[in-house]
Amino acid sequence: MLLEFSVENFLSIKERETFSMFSLSEDDSLPYNCFTTKAVKDEKILKSAIIFGANASGKTNLLKSLQFIVKFIRNSHKRQKGDLTGVIPFKMSKDCLSKPSSFEITFAYENIKYTYSFKANKDVILEESLYYYPNDIKSLVFDRKNIKNFTFGLDHEEQNILSSRTLENILYLSSSTQWNYEKTSRAFEWFIRKIEVFIDHDQASWREYTAEKISEKSKFYHIVRKILSKADVGITDIISTVIDCEKDDNLLNYFEDKKNIQITTFHNVGDGNNLNKIKFDFNEESEGTKKLFDLLGPIIDILENGKTLVIDELDLHLHSQLVRSLIELFHTPETNPHNAQLIFSTHNSNLLNLNIFRRDQIWFTEKNPNIGATELYSLGDFDYVENENIEKGYLAGRFGAIPVLEDFNSIFSKENIHE
């Protein structure tokens, strides 16, 4: 599971900002919204988190920074000598343009906590380190300084050889894993198997995954069929046919290759003994129905395998009640027995409800107007007010993270229209 991550000098984020899935110890509300793990003693971990903020405040950039971490680790070993790293420093400050971007992520995998970090400019990896915590004791795997200066906490001879093979623009975590070094392989596996970050709403890829899984007519199919039936979108049955595609159980691979699919839905008309089953092409369904279908494949996979799902604007095209039902899948032990996590951004203030989320699950992004930088903070940073209406307080500006708008109507006044 994801525990926390930090980013500095990347996209609209200037200073170090940290997003945490650790719960506030003093908050005992909604106990099913968090869980315990052997990897972290005396701490509870959140099952979900939601991020609010005005347009252009940096919600998406925060999630893009996590996406960058995951993708860079997954693909770093594929880079050739001289390839750029892809980091984009904060552009609103000349000083930041010449400084590296910094990333740190803490996670737990197979009951062990890990902390991994790296600094990079557009050309090379400047710093990198990996620590793990067997029996809750911090232990060094490797520490990289000044591009090629490595320090090792174990297996010195083997790691010396592996580090000498690592190019300056490649992460040692990735390259050493390709050489089958066990101590880094475990951490690397988490980035491959346990986290999915969706930013660009490539619904074609999500649809392919859901469609192929239901075409197998397995348990997966029955779950999707029942959810669509209960979601009040009118669908009573669904058939999916996948044409000329190879089967692969790795979720990641479904998002790399396009597949030919044909989806047919069925709606019932009439009542009692006079029901007629009407067939529809999937493209005839509403955008909300399509979005729900697209999401169900990844969500079911995440729940069944205890992964972390990060998604920008989860509620796009979806009714707030339907979004709430999807969130409850993660909060309910029966539907989330493996403690999967959901992190998403939204503009839907109806979800600012302390019957749905704890205070420590609600996050805000706000752009500093003086320097244009994103600032991140949690509702848990504010003083607790009993029975407070969080949505009303947010819309009134108590927590910031709302747009400051001028009167649009004045633009069309006779005085201004010809300026």
PDB file of C-alpha atoms in Angstrom, residues 104-392:
ATOM      1  CA  GLU A 104      10.316  10.438  -2.345  1.00  0.00           C
ATOM      2  CA  ILE A 105       7.806   7.658  -1.815  1.00  0.00           C
ATOM      3  CA  THR A 106       7.126   5.403   1.157  1.00  0.00           C
ATOM      4  CA  PHE A 107       5.138   2.201   0.686  1.00  0.00           C
ATOM      5  CA  ALA A 108       4.614  -1.244   2.164  1.00  0.00           C
ATOM      6  CA  TYR A 109       4.931  -4.489   0.265  1.00  0.00           C
ATOM      7  CA  GLU A 110       4.661  -7.997   1.688  1.00  0.00           C
ATOM      8  CA  ASN A 111       4.697  -6.645   5.258  1.00  0.00           C
ATOM      9  CA  ILE A 112       7.881  -4.613   4.775  1.00  0.00           C
ATOM     10  CA  LYS A 113       8.007  -0.810   4.668  1.00  0.00           C
ATOM     11  CA  TYR A 114      10.249   0.873   2.073  1.00  0.00           C
ATOM     12  CA  THR A 115      11.327   4.456   1.503  1.00  0.00           C
ATOM     13  CA  TYR A 116      12.702   5.287  -1.938  1.00  0.00           C
ATOM     14  CA  SER A 117      13.871   8.677  -3.198  1.00  0.00           C
ATOM     15  CA  PHE A 118      15.715  10.247  -6.106  1.00  0.00           C
ATOM     16  CA  LYS A 119      16.778  13.629  -7.464  1.00  0.00           C
ATOM     17  CA  ALA A 120      17.172  14.267 -11.179  1.00  0.00           C
ATOM     18  CA  ASN A 121      17.692  17.075 -13.626  1.00  0.00           C
ATOM     19  CA  LYS A 122      16.839  16.827 -17.308  1.00  0.00           C
ATOM     20  CA  ASP A 123      20.008  14.842 -18.052  1.00  0.00           C
ATOM     21  CA  VAL A 124      21.029  12.612 -15.134  1.00  0.00           C
ATOM     22  CA  ILE A 125      20.121  11.040 -11.799  1.00  0.00           C
ATOM     23  CA  LEU A 126      21.945  13.059  -9.142  1.00  0.00           C
ATOM     24  CA  GLU A 127      20.870  11.211  -6.003  1.00  0.00           C
ATOM     25  CA  GLU A 128      18.970   8.023  -5.206  1.00  0.00           C
ATOM     26  CA  SER A 129      18.412   5.860  -2.146  1.00  0.00           C
ATOM     27  CA  LEU A 130      16.412   2.885  -0.902  1.00  0.00           C
ATOM     28  CA  TYR A 131      15.764   1.984   2.727  1.00  0.00           C
ATOM     29  CA  TYR A 132      13.708  -0.874   4.067  1.00  0.00           C
ATOM     30  CA  TYR A 133      12.433  -1.631   7.564  1.00  0.00           C
ATOM     31  CA  PRO A 134      12.635  -5.310   8.539  1.00  0.00           C
ATOM     32  CA  ASN A 135      11.178  -5.667  12.048  1.00  0.00           C
ATOM     33  CA  ASP A 136      10.517  -1.915  11.919  1.00  0.00           C
ATOM     34  CA  ILE A 137      14.268  -1.168  11.930  1.00  0.00           C
ATOM     35  CA  LYS A 138      15.571   1.231   9.260  1.00  0.00           C
ATOM     36  CA  SER A 139      18.176  -0.463   7.054  1.00  0.00           C
ATOM     37  CA  LEU A 140      20.058   0.861   4.025  1.00  0.00           C
ATOM     38  CA  VAL A 141      19.972  -0.995   0.714  1.00  0.00           C
ATOM     39  CA  PHE A 142      21.847   1.671  -1.275  1.00  0.00           C
ATOM     40  CA  ASP A 143      22.537   5.386  -1.316  1.00  0.00           C
ATOM     41  CA  ARG A 144      23.684   7.216  -4.439  1.00  0.00           C
ATOM     42  CA  LYS A 145      25.292  10.667  -4.343  1.00  0.00           C
ATOM     43  CA  ASN A 146      26.885  12.830  -7.029  1.00  0.00           C
ATOM     44  CA  ILE A 147      25.568  10.625  -9.843  1.00  0.00           C
ATOM     45  CA  LYS A 148      27.952   7.645  -9.424  1.00  0.00           C
ATOM     46  CA  ASN A 149      29.100   7.647  -5.780  1.00  0.00           C
ATOM     47  CA  PHE A 150      27.333   4.684  -4.143  1.00  0.00           C
ATOM     48  CA  THR A 151      27.163   3.486  -0.539  1.00  0.00           C
ATOM     49  CA  PHE A 152      25.691   0.061   0.239  1.00  0.00           C
ATOM     50  CA  GLY A 153      24.195  -1.360   3.396  1.00  0.00           C
ATOM     51  CA  LEU A 154      24.585  -4.976   2.312  1.00  0.00           C
ATOM     52  CA  ASP A 155      25.944  -7.178  -0.486  1.00  0.00           C
ATOM     53  CA  HIS A 156      28.724  -4.677  -1.158  1.00  0.00           C
ATOM     54  CA  GLU A 157      30.603  -6.706  -3.772  1.00  0.00           C
ATOM     55  CA  GLU A 158      27.513  -7.600  -5.803  1.00  0.00           C
ATOM     56  CA  GLN A 159      26.089  -4.081  -5.662  1.00  0.00           C
ATOM     57  CA  ASN A 160      29.418  -2.523  -6.640  1.00  0.00           C
ATOM     58  CA  ILE A 161      29.332  -4.560  -9.838  1.00  0.00           C
ATOM     59  CA  LEU A 162      25.703  -3.677 -10.562  1.00  0.00           C
ATOM     60  CA  SER A 163      26.173   0.030  -9.905  1.00  0.00           C
ATOM     61  CA  SER A 164      29.127   0.150 -12.304  1.00  0.00           C
ATOM     62  CA  ARG A 165      26.752  -1.048 -15.038  1.00  0.00           C
ATOM     63  CA  THR A 166      24.186   1.695 -14.325  1.00  0.00           C
ATOM     64  CA  LEU A 167      24.164   4.665 -16.681  1.00  0.00           C
ATOM     65  CA  GLU A 168      23.985   8.191 -15.299  1.00  0.00           C
ATOM     66  CA  ASN A 169      20.443   8.726 -16.598  1.00  0.00           C
ATOM     67  CA  ILE A 170      19.068   5.413 -15.284  1.00  0.00           C
ATOM     68  CA  LEU A 171      17.718   4.618 -11.838  1.00  0.00           C
ATOM     69  CA  TYR A 172      19.779   2.026  -9.996  1.00  0.00           C
ATOM     70  CA  LEU A 173      16.545   0.596  -8.534  1.00  0.00           C
ATOM     71  CA  SER A 174      15.464  -0.314 -12.061  1.00  0.00           C
ATOM     72  CA  SER A 175      18.793  -1.400 -13.505  1.00  0.00           C
ATOM     73  CA  SER A 176      19.790  -3.614 -10.551  1.00  0.00           C
ATOM     74  CA  THR A 177      16.395  -5.302 -10.705  1.00  0.00           C
ATOM     75  CA  GLN A 178      17.016  -6.196 -14.347  1.00  0.00           C
ATOM     76  CA  TRP A 179      20.178  -7.948 -13.136  1.00  0.00           C
ATOM     77  CA  ASN A 180      18.027  -9.924 -10.684  1.00  0.00           C
ATOM     78  CA  TYR A 181      19.280  -8.324  -7.486  1.00  0.00           C
ATOM     79  CA  GLU A 182      16.757  -9.528  -4.908  1.00  0.00           C
ATOM     80  CA  LYS A 183      16.922  -6.619  -2.436  1.00  0.00           C
ATOM     81  CA  THR A 184      15.863  -4.054  -5.042  1.00  0.00           C
ATOM     82  CA  SER A 185      13.599  -6.447  -6.951  1.00  0.00           C
ATOM     83  CA  ARG A 186      11.091  -6.587  -4.109  1.00  0.00           C
ATOM     84  CA  ALA A 187      10.699  -2.818  -4.030  1.00  0.00           C
ATOM     85  CA  PHE A 188      10.577  -2.617  -7.837  1.00  0.00           C
ATOM     86  CA  GLU A 189       7.791  -5.225  -7.911  1.00  0.00           C
ATOM     87  CA  TRP A 190       5.508  -2.940  -5.901  1.00  0.00           C
ATOM     88  CA  PHE A 191       5.655  -0.295  -8.648  1.00  0.00           C
ATOM     89  CA  ILE A 192       4.792  -2.926 -11.253  1.00  0.00           C
ATOM     90  CA  ARG A 193       2.147  -4.903  -9.405  1.00  0.00           C
ATOM     91  CA  LYS A 194       0.565  -2.744  -6.741  1.00  0.00           C
ATOM     92  CA  ILE A 195      -0.127   0.778  -8.032  1.00  0.00           C
ATOM     93  CA  GLU A 196      -1.966   2.159 -11.051  1.00  0.00           C
ATOM     94  CA  VAL A 197      -2.094   5.897 -11.824  1.00  0.00           C
ATOM     95  CA  PHE A 198      -4.577   7.151 -14.426  1.00  0.00           C
ATOM     96  CA  ILE A 199      -4.371  10.821 -15.402  1.00  0.00           C
ATOM     97  CA  ASP A 200      -5.213  11.156 -19.087  1.00  0.00           C
ATOM     98  CA  HIS A 201      -8.591   9.374 -19.074  1.00  0.00           C
ATOM     99  CA  ASP A 202      -7.538   6.984 -21.812  1.00  0.00           C
ATOM    100  CA  GLN A 203     -10.902   5.293 -21.611  1.00  0.00           C
ATOM    101  CA  ALA A 204     -10.234   3.138 -24.669  1.00  0.00           C
ATOM    102  CA  SER A 205      -7.574   1.260 -22.709  1.00  0.00           C
ATOM    103  CA  TRP A 206      -9.747   0.925 -19.609  1.00  0.00           C
ATOM    104  CA  ARG A 207     -12.609  -0.293 -21.801  1.00  0.00           C
ATOM    105  CA  GLU A 208     -10.417  -2.914 -23.451  1.00  0.00           C
ATOM    106  CA  TYR A 209      -9.393  -4.328 -20.097  1.00  0.00           C
ATOM    107  CA  THR A 210     -12.963  -4.467 -18.747  1.00  0.00           C
ATOM    108  CA  ALA A 211     -14.292  -5.888 -22.010  1.00  0.00           C
ATOM    109  CA  GLU A 212     -11.732  -8.642 -22.261  1.00  0.00           C
ATOM    110  CA  LYS A 213     -12.179  -9.679 -18.639  1.00  0.00           C
ATOM    111  CA  ILE A 214     -15.973  -9.954 -18.940  1.00  0.00           C
ATOM    112  CA  SER A 215     -15.625 -11.868 -22.220  1.00  0.00           C
ATOM    113  CA  GLU A 216     -14.230 -14.745 -20.160  1.00  0.00           C
ATOM    114  CA  LYS A 217     -17.662 -15.089 -18.449  1.00  0.00           C
ATOM    115  CA  SER A 218     -15.907 -15.591 -15.116  1.00  0.00           C
ATOM    116  CA  LYS A 219     -16.682 -14.163 -11.665  1.00  0.00           C
ATOM    117  CA  PHE A 220     -15.503 -10.839 -13.053  1.00  0.00           C
ATOM    118  CA  TYR A 221     -18.331 -10.834 -15.605  1.00  0.00           C
ATOM    119  CA  HIS A 222     -20.983 -11.478 -12.995  1.00  0.00           C
ATOM    120  CA  ILE A 223     -19.706  -8.658 -10.771  1.00  0.00           C
ATOM    121  CA  VAL A 224     -19.744  -6.135 -13.648  1.00  0.00           C
ATOM    122  CA  ARG A 225     -23.192  -7.288 -14.740  1.00  0.00           C
ATOM    123  CA  LYS A 226     -24.626  -6.918 -11.222  1.00  0.00           C
ATOM    124  CA  ILE A 227     -23.092  -3.488 -10.662  1.00  0.00           C
ATOM    125  CA  LEU A 228     -24.443  -2.196 -13.983  1.00  0.00           C
ATOM    126  CA  SER A 229     -27.854  -3.576 -13.090  1.00  0.00           C
ATOM    127  CA  LYS A 230     -27.852  -1.921  -9.641  1.00  0.00           C
ATOM    128  CA  ALA A 231     -26.457   1.373 -10.972  1.00  0.00           C
ATOM    129  CA  ASP A 232     -29.801   2.338 -12.548  1.00  0.00           C
ATOM    130  CA  VAL A 233     -28.370   2.790 -16.046  1.00  0.00           C
ATOM    131  CA  GLY A 234     -30.953   0.463 -17.612  1.00  0.00           C
ATOM    132  CA  ILE A 235     -28.551  -2.326 -18.615  1.00  0.00           C
ATOM    133  CA  THR A 236     -29.761  -5.814 -17.762  1.00  0.00           C
ATOM    134  CA  ASP A 237     -27.061  -7.791 -19.553  1.00  0.00           C
ATOM    135  CA  ILE A 238     -23.848  -7.239 -21.477  1.00  0.00           C
ATOM    136  CA  ILE A 239     -21.786  -9.274 -23.933  1.00  0.00           C
ATOM    137  CA  SER A 240     -18.199  -8.596 -24.915  1.00  0.00           C
ATOM    138  CA  THR A 241     -16.240 -10.120 -27.782  1.00  0.00           C
ATOM    139  CA  VAL A 242     -12.499  -9.566 -28.102  1.00  0.00           C
ATOM    140  CA  ILE A 243     -11.056 -10.090 -31.571  1.00  0.00           C
ATOM    141  CA  ASP A 244      -7.472 -11.089 -32.393  1.00  0.00           C
ATOM    142  CA  CYS A 245      -5.850 -10.290 -29.055  1.00  0.00           C
ATOM    143  CA  GLU A 246      -3.518 -12.245 -26.822  1.00  0.00           C
ATOM    144  CA  LYS A 247      -4.593 -12.998 -23.277  1.00  0.00           C
ATOM    145  CA  ASP A 248      -2.390 -11.741 -20.444  1.00  0.00           C
ATOM    146  CA  ASP A 249      -3.255 -11.509 -16.755  1.00  0.00           C
ATOM    147  CA  ASN A 250      -0.907  -8.583 -16.104  1.00  0.00           C
ATOM    148  CA  LEU A 251      -3.062  -5.471 -15.805  1.00  0.00           C
ATOM    149  CA  LEU A 252      -0.206  -3.221 -16.978  1.00  0.00           C
ATOM    150  CA  ASN A 253      -0.029  -4.920 -20.358  1.00  0.00           C
ATOM    151  CA  TYR A 254      -3.652  -4.098 -21.132  1.00  0.00           C
ATOM    152  CA  PHE A 255      -2.765  -0.429 -21.240  1.00  0.00           C
ATOM    153  CA  GLU A 256       0.104  -0.816 -23.708  1.00  0.00           C
ATOM    154  CA  ASP A 257      -1.586  -2.452 -26.699  1.00  0.00           C
ATOM    155  CA  LYS A 258      -4.904  -1.564 -28.348  1.00  0.00           C
ATOM    156  CA  LYS A 259      -7.358  -4.416 -28.849  1.00  0.00           C
ATOM    157  CA  ASN A 260     -10.343  -4.963 -31.134  1.00  0.00           C
ATOM    158  CA  ILE A 261     -13.468  -5.305 -29.024  1.00  0.00           C
ATOM    159  CA  GLN A 262     -17.195  -5.443 -29.592  1.00  0.00           C
ATOM    160  CA  ILE A 263     -19.542  -4.703 -26.693  1.00  0.00           C
ATOM    161  CA  THR A 264     -23.286  -5.265 -26.802  1.00  0.00           C
ATOM    162  CA  THR A 265     -25.701  -4.186 -24.067  1.00  0.00           C
ATOM    163  CA  PHE A 266     -29.286  -5.244 -23.427  1.00  0.00           C
ATOM    164  CA  HIS A 267     -32.175  -3.232 -21.995  1.00  0.00           C
ATOM    165  CA  ASN A 268     -35.552  -4.624 -20.981  1.00  0.00           C
ATOM    166  CA  VAL A 269     -38.767  -2.975 -22.126  1.00  0.00           C
ATOM    167  CA  GLY A 270     -42.169  -3.821 -20.659  1.00  0.00           C
ATOM    168  CA  ASP A 271     -43.089  -5.590 -17.418  1.00  0.00           C
ATOM    169  CA  GLY A 272     -44.084  -8.943 -16.020  1.00  0.00           C
ATOM    170  CA  ASN A 273     -44.384 -11.615 -18.697  1.00  0.00           C
ATOM    171  CA  ASN A 274     -44.171  -9.057 -21.503  1.00  0.00           C
ATOM    172  CA  LEU A 275     -40.528  -8.136 -21.147  1.00  0.00           C
ATOM    173  CA  ASN A 276     -38.643  -7.555 -24.392  1.00  0.00           C
ATOM    174  CA  LYS A 277     -34.848  -7.629 -24.499  1.00  0.00           C
ATOM    175  CA  ILE A 278     -33.558  -4.817 -26.727  1.00  0.00           C
ATOM    176  CA  LYS A 279     -29.996  -4.962 -28.035  1.00  0.00           C
ATOM    177  CA  PHE A 280     -27.771  -1.860 -28.200  1.00  0.00           C
ATOM    178  CA  ASP A 281     -24.303  -1.173 -29.521  1.00  0.00           C
ATOM    179  CA  PHE A 282     -22.167   0.096 -26.658  1.00  0.00           C
ATOM    180  CA  ASN A 283     -21.531   3.382 -28.478  1.00  0.00           C
ATOM    181  CA  GLU A 284     -25.240   4.150 -28.117  1.00  0.00           C
ATOM    182  CA  GLU A 285     -24.946   4.247 -24.325  1.00  0.00           C
ATOM    183  CA  SER A 286     -24.603   7.510 -22.385  1.00  0.00           C
ATOM    184  CA  GLU A 287     -21.185   8.930 -21.530  1.00  0.00           C
ATOM    185  CA  GLY A 288     -21.831   8.194 -17.848  1.00  0.00           C
ATOM    186  CA  THR A 289     -22.621   4.550 -18.580  1.00  0.00           C
ATOM    187  CA  LYS A 290     -19.477   4.222 -20.684  1.00  0.00           C
ATOM    188  CA  LYS A 291     -17.358   5.808 -17.941  1.00  0.00           C
ATOM    189  CA  LEU A 292     -18.768   3.459 -15.310  1.00  0.00           C
ATOM    190  CA  PHE A 293     -18.090   0.429 -17.498  1.00  0.00           C
ATOM    191  CA  ASP A 294     -14.564   1.628 -18.234  1.00  0.00           C
ATOM    192  CA  LEU A 295     -13.812   2.065 -14.521  1.00  0.00           C
ATOM    193  CA  LEU A 296     -15.208  -1.243 -13.347  1.00  0.00           C
ATOM    194  CA  GLY A 297     -12.434  -3.390 -14.809  1.00  0.00           C
ATOM    195  CA  PRO A 298      -9.563  -1.555 -13.122  1.00  0.00           C
ATOM    196  CA  ILE A 299     -11.533  -1.080  -9.877  1.00  0.00           C
ATOM    197  CA  ILE A 300     -12.383  -4.770  -9.547  1.00  0.00           C
ATOM    198  CA  ASP A 301      -8.764  -5.698 -10.270  1.00  0.00           C
ATOM    199  CA  ILE A 302      -7.566  -3.188  -7.657  1.00  0.00           C
ATOM    200  CA  LEU A 303      -9.972  -4.529  -5.014  1.00  0.00           C
ATOM    201  CA  GLU A 304      -9.225  -8.181  -5.694  1.00  0.00           C
ATOM    202  CA  ASN A 305      -5.455  -7.703  -5.557  1.00  0.00           C
ATOM    203  CA  GLY A 306      -5.071  -5.077  -2.824  1.00  0.00           C
ATOM    204  CA  LYS A 307      -3.583  -2.419  -5.103  1.00  0.00           C
ATOM    205  CA  THR A 308      -3.551   1.371  -4.965  1.00  0.00           C
ATOM    206  CA  LEU A 309      -5.637   3.183  -7.600  1.00  0.00           C
ATOM    207  CA  VAL A 310      -4.886   6.849  -8.295  1.00  0.00           C
ATOM    208  CA  ILE A 311      -7.164   8.646 -10.722  1.00  0.00           C
ATOM    209  CA  ASP A 312      -7.719  12.233 -11.793  1.00  0.00           C
ATOM    210  CA  GLU A 313     -11.357  13.401 -11.770  1.00  0.00           C
ATOM    211  CA  LEU A 314     -12.949  10.089 -10.867  1.00  0.00           C
ATOM    212  CA  ASP A 315     -16.386  11.705 -10.984  1.00  0.00           C
ATOM    213  CA  LEU A 316     -16.166  12.898 -14.604  1.00  0.00           C
ATOM    214  CA  HIS A 317     -19.539  12.037 -16.274  1.00  0.00           C
ATOM    215  CA  LEU A 318     -20.729  10.240 -13.110  1.00  0.00           C
ATOM    216  CA  HIS A 319     -23.527  11.195 -10.721  1.00  0.00           C
ATOM    217  CA  SER A 320     -22.349  11.965  -7.186  1.00  0.00           C
ATOM    218  CA  GLN A 321     -24.429   9.109  -5.729  1.00  0.00           C
ATOM    219  CA  LEU A 322     -22.788   6.662  -8.115  1.00  0.00           C
ATOM    220  CA  VAL A 323     -19.336   7.966  -7.188  1.00  0.00           C
ATOM    221  CA  ARG A 324     -20.227   7.524  -3.534  1.00  0.00           C
ATOM    222  CA  SER A 325     -21.153   3.888  -4.206  1.00  0.00           C
ATOM    223  CA  LEU A 326     -17.773   3.287  -5.861  1.00  0.00           C
ATOM    224  CA  ILE A 327     -15.998   4.863  -2.890  1.00  0.00           C
ATOM    225  CA  GLU A 328     -17.917   2.643  -0.483  1.00  0.00           C
ATOM    226  CA  LEU A 329     -16.505  -0.407  -2.278  1.00  0.00           C
ATOM    227  CA  PHE A 330     -13.127   0.603  -0.849  1.00  0.00           C
ATOM    228  CA  HIS A 331     -14.401   1.478   2.629  1.00  0.00           C
ATOM    229  CA  THR A 332     -16.378  -1.739   3.144  1.00  0.00           C
ATOM    230  CA  PRO A 333     -14.355  -4.722   4.462  1.00  0.00           C
ATOM    231  CA  GLU A 334     -16.505  -7.252   2.605  1.00  0.00           C
ATOM    232  CA  THR A 335     -15.788  -5.682  -0.804  1.00  0.00           C
ATOM    233  CA  ASN A 336     -12.225  -4.659   0.071  1.00  0.00           C
ATOM    234  CA  PRO A 337     -10.755  -7.563   2.066  1.00  0.00           C
ATOM    235  CA  HIS A 338      -7.195  -6.860   0.897  1.00  0.00           C
ATOM    236  CA  ASN A 339      -7.136  -3.162   1.880  1.00  0.00           C
ATOM    237  CA  ALA A 340      -6.921  -1.672  -1.596  1.00  0.00           C
ATOM    238  CA  GLN A 341      -6.635   2.119  -1.754  1.00  0.00           C
ATOM    239  CA  LEU A 342      -8.368   4.792  -3.816  1.00  0.00           C
ATOM    240  CA  ILE A 343      -6.938   8.296  -4.301  1.00  0.00           C
ATOM    241  CA  PHE A 344      -8.647  10.760  -6.601  1.00  0.00           C
ATOM    242  CA  SER A 345      -9.208  14.417  -7.399  1.00  0.00           C
ATOM    243  CA  THR A 346     -12.604  16.012  -7.865  1.00  0.00           C
ATOM    244  CA  HIS A 347     -14.608  19.243  -8.030  1.00  0.00           C
ATOM    245  CA  ASN A 348     -17.709  17.611  -6.531  1.00  0.00           C
ATOM    246  CA  SER A 349     -18.223  19.393  -3.221  1.00  0.00           C
ATOM    247  CA  ASN A 350     -21.077  16.986  -2.326  1.00  0.00           C
ATOM    248  CA  LEU A 351     -18.337  14.545  -1.369  1.00  0.00           C
ATOM    249  CA  LEU A 352     -17.140  16.899   1.365  1.00  0.00           C
ATOM    250  CA  ASN A 353     -19.118  14.894   3.841  1.00  0.00           C
ATOM    251  CA  LEU A 354     -17.810  13.576   7.147  1.00  0.00           C
ATOM    252  CA  ASN A 355     -20.202  10.636   6.848  1.00  0.00           C
ATOM    253  CA  ILE A 356     -18.157   9.515   3.825  1.00  0.00           C
ATOM    254  CA  PHE A 357     -14.615  10.682   4.574  1.00  0.00           C
ATOM    255  CA  ARG A 358     -12.613  11.329   7.710  1.00  0.00           C
ATOM    256  CA  ARG A 359     -10.933  14.714   8.052  1.00  0.00           C
ATOM    257  CA  ASP A 360      -7.499  13.218   7.323  1.00  0.00           C
ATOM    258  CA  GLN A 361      -8.798  11.777   4.032  1.00  0.00           C
ATOM    259  CA  ILE A 362      -9.698  15.202   2.618  1.00  0.00           C
ATOM    260  CA  TRP A 363      -6.923  17.183   0.930  1.00  0.00           C
ATOM    261  CA  PHE A 364      -6.762  20.582  -0.762  1.00  0.00           C
ATOM    262  CA  THR A 365      -4.472  22.181  -3.330  1.00  0.00           C
ATOM    263  CA  GLU A 366      -4.161  25.944  -3.580  1.00  0.00           C
ATOM    264  CA  LYS A 367      -1.935  28.024  -5.825  1.00  0.00           C
ATOM    265  CA  ASN A 368       0.114  30.730  -4.107  1.00  0.00           C
ATOM    266  CA  PRO A 369      -0.869  33.875  -6.066  1.00  0.00           C
ATOM    267  CA  ASN A 370       2.503  35.545  -5.518  1.00  0.00           C
ATOM    268  CA  ILE A 371       4.707  32.822  -6.968  1.00  0.00           C
ATOM    269  CA  GLY A 372       2.230  30.550  -8.808  1.00  0.00           C
ATOM    270  CA  ALA A 373       3.226  27.477  -6.829  1.00  0.00           C
ATOM    271  CA  THR A 374       0.946  24.672  -5.627  1.00  0.00           C
ATOM    272  CA  GLU A 375       0.503  24.265  -1.892  1.00  0.00           C
ATOM    273  CA  LEU A 376      -0.960  21.073  -0.407  1.00  0.00           C
ATOM    274  CA  TYR A 377      -2.711  20.627   2.939  1.00  0.00           C
ATOM    275  CA  SER A 378      -5.274  18.435   4.659  1.00  0.00           C
ATOM    276  CA  LEU A 379      -8.569  19.181   6.379  1.00  0.00           C
ATOM    277  CA  GLY A 380      -6.894  17.582   9.380  1.00  0.00           C
ATOM    278  CA  ASP A 381      -4.642  20.661   9.586  1.00  0.00           C
ATOM    279  CA  PHE A 382      -7.646  22.785  10.605  1.00  0.00           C
ATOM    280  CA  ASP A 383      -9.145  23.034  14.070  1.00  0.00           C
ATOM    281  CA  TYR A 384     -11.938  20.577  14.671  1.00  0.00           C
ATOM    282  CA  VAL A 385     -15.409  22.108  14.906  1.00  0.00           C
ATOM    283  CA  GLU A 386     -18.126  19.752  16.136  1.00  0.00           C
ATOM    284  CA  ASN A 387     -20.966  19.114  13.653  1.00  0.00           C
ATOM    285  CA  GLU A 388     -19.373  21.479  11.121  1.00  0.00           C
ATOM    286  CA  ASN A 389     -20.812  21.410   7.604  1.00  0.00           C
ATOM    287  CA  ILE A 390     -17.577  20.874   5.676  1.00  0.00           C
ATOM    288  CA  GLU A 391     -19.086  21.466   2.241  1.00  0.00           C
ATOM    289  CA  LYS A 392     -20.667  24.752   3.321  1.00  0.00           C
TER     290      LYS A 392
END
